[in-house]
mmCIF file of C-alpha atoms in Angstrom:
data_model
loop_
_atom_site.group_PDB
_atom_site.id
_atom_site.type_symbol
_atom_site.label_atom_id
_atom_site.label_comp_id
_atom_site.label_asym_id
_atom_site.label_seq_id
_atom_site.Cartn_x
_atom_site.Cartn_y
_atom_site.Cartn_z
ATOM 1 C CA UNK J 1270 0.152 8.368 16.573
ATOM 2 C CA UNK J 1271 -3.747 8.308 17.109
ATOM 3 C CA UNK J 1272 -5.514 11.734 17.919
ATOM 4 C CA UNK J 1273 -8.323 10.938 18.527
ATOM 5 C CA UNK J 1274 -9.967 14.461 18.540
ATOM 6 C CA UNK J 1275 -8.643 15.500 15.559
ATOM 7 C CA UNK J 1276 -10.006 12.073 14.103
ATOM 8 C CA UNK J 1277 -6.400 11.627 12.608
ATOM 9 C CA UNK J 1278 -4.001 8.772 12.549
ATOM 10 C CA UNK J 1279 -0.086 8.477 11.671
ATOM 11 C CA UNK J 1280 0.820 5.098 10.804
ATOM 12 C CA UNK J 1281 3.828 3.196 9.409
ATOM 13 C CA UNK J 1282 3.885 1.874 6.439
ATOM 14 C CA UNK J 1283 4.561 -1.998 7.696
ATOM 15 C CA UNK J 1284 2.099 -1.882 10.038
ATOM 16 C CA UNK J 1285 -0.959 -4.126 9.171
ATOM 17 C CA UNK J 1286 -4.431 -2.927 8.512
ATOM 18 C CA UNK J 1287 -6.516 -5.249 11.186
ATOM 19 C CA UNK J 1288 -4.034 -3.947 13.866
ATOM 20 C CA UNK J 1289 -4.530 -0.590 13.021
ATOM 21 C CA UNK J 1290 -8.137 -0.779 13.115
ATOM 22 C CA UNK J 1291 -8.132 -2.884 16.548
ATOM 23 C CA UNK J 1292 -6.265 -0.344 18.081
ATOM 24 C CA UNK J 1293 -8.651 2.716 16.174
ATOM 25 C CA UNK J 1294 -11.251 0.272 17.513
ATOM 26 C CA UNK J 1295 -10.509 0.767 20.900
ATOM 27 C CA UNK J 1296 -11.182 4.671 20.883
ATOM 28 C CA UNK J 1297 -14.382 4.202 18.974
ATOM 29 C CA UNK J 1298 -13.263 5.071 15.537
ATOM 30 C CA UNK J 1299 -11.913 3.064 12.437
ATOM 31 C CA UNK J 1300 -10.191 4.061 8.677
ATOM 32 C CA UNK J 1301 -13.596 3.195 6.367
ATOM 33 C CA UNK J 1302 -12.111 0.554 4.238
ATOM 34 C CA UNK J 1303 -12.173 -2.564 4.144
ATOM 35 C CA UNK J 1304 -9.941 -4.749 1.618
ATOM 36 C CA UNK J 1305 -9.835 -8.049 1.506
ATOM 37 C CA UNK J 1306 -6.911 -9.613 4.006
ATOM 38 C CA UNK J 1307 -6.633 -6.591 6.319
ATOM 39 C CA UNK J 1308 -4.968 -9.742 8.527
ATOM 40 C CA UNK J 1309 -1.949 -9.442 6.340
ATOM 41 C CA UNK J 1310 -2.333 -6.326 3.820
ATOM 42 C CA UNK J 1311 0.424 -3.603 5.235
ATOM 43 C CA UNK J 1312 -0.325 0.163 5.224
ATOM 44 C CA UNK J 1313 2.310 0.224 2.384
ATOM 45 C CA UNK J 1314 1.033 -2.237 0.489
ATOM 46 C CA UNK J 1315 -2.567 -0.684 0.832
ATOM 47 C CA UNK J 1316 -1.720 2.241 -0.365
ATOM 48 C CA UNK J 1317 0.341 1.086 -3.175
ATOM 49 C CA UNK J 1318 -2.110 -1.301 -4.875
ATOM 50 C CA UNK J 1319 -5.237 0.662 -3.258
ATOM 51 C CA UNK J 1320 -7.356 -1.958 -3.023
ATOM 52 C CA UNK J 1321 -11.223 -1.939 -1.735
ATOM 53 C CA UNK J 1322 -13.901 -3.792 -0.847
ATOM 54 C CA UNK J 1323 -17.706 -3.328 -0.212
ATOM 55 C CA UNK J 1324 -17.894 -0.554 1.735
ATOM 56 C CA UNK J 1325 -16.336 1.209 -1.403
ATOM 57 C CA UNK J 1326 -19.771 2.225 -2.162
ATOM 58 C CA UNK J 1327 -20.501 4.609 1.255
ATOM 59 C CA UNK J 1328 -16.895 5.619 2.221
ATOM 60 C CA UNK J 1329 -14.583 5.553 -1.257
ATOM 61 C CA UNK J 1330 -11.073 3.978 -1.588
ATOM 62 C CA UNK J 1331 -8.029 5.082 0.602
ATOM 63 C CA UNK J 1332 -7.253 8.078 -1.397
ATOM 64 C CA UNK J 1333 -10.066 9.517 0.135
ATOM 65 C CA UNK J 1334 -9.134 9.047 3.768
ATOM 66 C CA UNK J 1335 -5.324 10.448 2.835
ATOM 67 C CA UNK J 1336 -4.237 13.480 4.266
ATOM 68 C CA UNK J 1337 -0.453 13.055 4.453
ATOM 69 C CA UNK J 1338 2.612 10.641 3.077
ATOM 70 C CA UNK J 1339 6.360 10.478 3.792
ATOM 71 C CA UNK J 1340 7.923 8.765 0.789
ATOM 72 C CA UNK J 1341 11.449 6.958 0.207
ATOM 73 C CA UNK J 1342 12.427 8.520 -3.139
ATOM 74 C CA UNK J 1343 14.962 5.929 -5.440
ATOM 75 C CA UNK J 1344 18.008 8.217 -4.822
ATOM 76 C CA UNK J 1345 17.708 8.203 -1.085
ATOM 77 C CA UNK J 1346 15.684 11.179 -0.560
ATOM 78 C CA UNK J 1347 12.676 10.750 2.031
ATOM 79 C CA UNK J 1348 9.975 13.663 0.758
ATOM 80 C CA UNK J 1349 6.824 14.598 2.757
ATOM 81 C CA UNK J 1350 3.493 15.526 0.787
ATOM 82 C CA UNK J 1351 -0.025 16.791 2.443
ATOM 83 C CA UNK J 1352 0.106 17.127 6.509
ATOM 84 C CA UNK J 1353 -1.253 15.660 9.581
ATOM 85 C CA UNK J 1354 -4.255 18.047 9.580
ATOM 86 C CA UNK J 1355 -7.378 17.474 7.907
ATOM 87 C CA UNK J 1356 -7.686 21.151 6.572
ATOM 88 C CA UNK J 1357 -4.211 21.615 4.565
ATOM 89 C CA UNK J 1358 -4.936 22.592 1.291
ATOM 90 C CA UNK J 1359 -1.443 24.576 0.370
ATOM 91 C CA UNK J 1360 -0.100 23.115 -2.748
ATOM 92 C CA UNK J 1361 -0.844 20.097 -5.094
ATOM 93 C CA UNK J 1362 -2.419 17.076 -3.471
ATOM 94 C CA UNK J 1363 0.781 14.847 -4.303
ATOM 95 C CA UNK J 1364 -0.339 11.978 -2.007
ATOM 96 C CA UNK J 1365 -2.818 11.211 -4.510
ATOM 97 C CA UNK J 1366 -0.304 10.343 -6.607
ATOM 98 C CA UNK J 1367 1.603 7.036 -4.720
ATOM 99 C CA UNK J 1368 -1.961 5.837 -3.845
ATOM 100 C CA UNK J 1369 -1.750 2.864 -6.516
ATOM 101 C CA UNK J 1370 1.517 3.634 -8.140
ATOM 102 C CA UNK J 1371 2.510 -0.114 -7.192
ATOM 103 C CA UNK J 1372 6.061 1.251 -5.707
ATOM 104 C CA UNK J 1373 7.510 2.617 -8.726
ATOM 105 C CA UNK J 1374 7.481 6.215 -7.987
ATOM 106 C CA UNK J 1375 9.114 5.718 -4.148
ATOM 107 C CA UNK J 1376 8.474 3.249 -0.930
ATOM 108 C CA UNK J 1377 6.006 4.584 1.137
ATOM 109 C CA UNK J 1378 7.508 5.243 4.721
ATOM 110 C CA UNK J 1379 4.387 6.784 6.926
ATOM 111 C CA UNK J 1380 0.883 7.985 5.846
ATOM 112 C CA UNK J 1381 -1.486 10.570 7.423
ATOM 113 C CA UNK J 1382 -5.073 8.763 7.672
ATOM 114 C CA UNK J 1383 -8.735 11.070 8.732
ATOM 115 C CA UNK J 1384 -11.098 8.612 10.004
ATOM 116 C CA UNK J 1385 -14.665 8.216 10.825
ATOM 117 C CA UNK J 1386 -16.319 7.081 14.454
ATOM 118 C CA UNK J 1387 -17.669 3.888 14.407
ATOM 119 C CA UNK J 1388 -21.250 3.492 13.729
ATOM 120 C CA UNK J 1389 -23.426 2.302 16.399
ATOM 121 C CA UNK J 1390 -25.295 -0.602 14.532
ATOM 122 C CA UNK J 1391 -24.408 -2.289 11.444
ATOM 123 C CA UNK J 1392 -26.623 -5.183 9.341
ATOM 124 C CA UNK J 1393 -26.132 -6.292 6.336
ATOM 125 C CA UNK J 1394 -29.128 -8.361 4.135
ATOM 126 C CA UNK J 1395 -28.992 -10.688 1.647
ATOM 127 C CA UNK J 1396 -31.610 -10.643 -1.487
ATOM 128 C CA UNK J 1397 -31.618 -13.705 -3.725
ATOM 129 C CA UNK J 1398 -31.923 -13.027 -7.470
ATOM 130 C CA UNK J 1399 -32.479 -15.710 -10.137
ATOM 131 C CA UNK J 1400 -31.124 -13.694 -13.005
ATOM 132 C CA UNK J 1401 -29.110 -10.484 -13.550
ATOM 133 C CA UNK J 1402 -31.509 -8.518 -15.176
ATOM 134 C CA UNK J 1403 -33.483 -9.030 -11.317
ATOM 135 C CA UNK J 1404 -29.806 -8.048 -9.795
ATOM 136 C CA UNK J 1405 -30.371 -4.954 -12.118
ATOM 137 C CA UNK J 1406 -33.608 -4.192 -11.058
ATOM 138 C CA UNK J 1407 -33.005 -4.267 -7.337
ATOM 139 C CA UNK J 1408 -29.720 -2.571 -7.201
ATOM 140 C CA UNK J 1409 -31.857 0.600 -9.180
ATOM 141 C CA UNK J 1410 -34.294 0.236 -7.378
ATOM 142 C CA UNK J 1411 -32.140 0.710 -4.103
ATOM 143 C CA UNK J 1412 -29.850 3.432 -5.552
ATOM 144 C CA UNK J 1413 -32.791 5.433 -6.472
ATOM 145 C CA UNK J 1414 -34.746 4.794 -3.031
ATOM 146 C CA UNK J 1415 -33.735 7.204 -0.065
ATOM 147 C CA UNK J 1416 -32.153 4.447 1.598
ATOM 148 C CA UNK J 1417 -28.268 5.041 1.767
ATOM 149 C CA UNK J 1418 -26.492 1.331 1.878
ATOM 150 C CA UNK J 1419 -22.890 1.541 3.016
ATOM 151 C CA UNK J 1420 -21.863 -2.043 1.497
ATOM 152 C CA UNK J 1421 -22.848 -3.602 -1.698
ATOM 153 C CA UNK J 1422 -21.477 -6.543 -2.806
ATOM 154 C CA UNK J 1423 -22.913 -9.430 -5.051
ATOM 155 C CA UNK J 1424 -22.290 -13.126 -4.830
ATOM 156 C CA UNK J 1425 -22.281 -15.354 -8.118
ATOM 157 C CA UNK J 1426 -24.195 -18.247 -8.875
ATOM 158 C CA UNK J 1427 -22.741 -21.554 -8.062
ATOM 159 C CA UNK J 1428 -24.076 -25.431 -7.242
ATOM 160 C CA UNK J 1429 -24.370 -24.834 -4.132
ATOM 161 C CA UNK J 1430 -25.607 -21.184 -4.432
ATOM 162 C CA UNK J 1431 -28.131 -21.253 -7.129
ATOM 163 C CA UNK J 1432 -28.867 -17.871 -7.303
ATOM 164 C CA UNK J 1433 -27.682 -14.347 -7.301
ATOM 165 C CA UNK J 1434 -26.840 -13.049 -3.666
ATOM 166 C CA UNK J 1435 -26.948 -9.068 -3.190
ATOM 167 C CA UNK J 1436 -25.175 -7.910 0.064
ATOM 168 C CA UNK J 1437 -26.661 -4.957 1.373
ATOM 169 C CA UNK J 1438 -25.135 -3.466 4.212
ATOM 170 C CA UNK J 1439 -26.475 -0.322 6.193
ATOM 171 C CA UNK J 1440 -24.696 1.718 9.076
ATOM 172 C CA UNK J 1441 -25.848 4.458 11.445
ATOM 173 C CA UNK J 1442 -27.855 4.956 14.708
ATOM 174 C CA UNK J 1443 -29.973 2.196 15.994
ATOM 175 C CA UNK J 1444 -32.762 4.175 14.975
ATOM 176 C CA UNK J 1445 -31.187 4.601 11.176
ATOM 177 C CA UNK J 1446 -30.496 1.295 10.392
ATOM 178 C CA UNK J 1447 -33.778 0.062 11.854
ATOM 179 C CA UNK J 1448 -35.593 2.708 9.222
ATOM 180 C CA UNK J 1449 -33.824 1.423 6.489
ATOM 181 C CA UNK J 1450 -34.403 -1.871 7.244
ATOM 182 C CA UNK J 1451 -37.997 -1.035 6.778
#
């Protein structure tokens, strides 16, 4: 169940990623994550393992997006925890706590997602580095500059890649992106 007004999204848990973010897609918004293997990683299984990729840096893991879980306990109870709404703040935040739990505290059933709208432009750059200590350097260098990069992600040195690659990755307005460019 999209809402799109709300910016919300009820999904179950065997549903995969990439088709929940085609179909989020579709009314110009998206869950900001971005694991490796969205192809095949299950809501579920997201949640369970809470993996993450670049975008990590800009947008946080999955707990962050969680408003609401329906969990299959081991003795056959189904409990709810958070809501559907963005702005529920009664009680402890117990969704927090399956986010990573690998299954052993219950089989997650549904979750509650908020999401973001999708940004106009995206670009990503890549900086070659010949040793870490210049990785260092330009990754300060970034964090401390007013430029806000939504992916970071660094590639090792190989044969065929004899350098350091740093992937980074800005989102916004067309105007935005083409500033930080600059």
């Amino acid at each position: 169940r999209h809402t799109p007004e709300d910016m919300t999204v009820s999904v179950e848990a065997g549903a995969t990623l990439k088709a929940l973010q085609s179909r989020l897609r579709e009314g110009g918004q998206w869950l900001p994550i971005d694991p490796p293997h969205s192809e095949k990683l299950s809501i579920g299984a997201l949640l369970a393992g809470n993996p993450s990729g670049p975008r990590r840096l800009a947008y946080g893991t999955i707990r962050e997006h969680l408003i609401g879980i329906q969990v299959a306990l081991a003795d056959g109870r189904v409990i709810k925890a958070g809501g559907n709404v963005v702005k529920n703040v009664a009680g402890y935040d117990l969704c927090k706590l399956f986010v990573g739990s690998r299954g052993a505290l219950g089989c997650i059933v549904e979750a509650n997602f908020k999401l973001r709208p999708l940004a106009e432009v995206e670009q990503f750059f890549l900086a070659d580095c010949e040793t870490l200590d210049e990785v260092e350097s330009l990754l300060k260098r970034t964090l401390k500059s007013p430029v806000e990069p939504v992916a970071l992600d660094l590639v090792g040195k190989t044969e065929s890649q004899p350098t350091f690659g740093v992937i980074l990755g800005f989102a916004g307005s067309r105007a935005e992106v083409e500033w930080q460019k600059r």
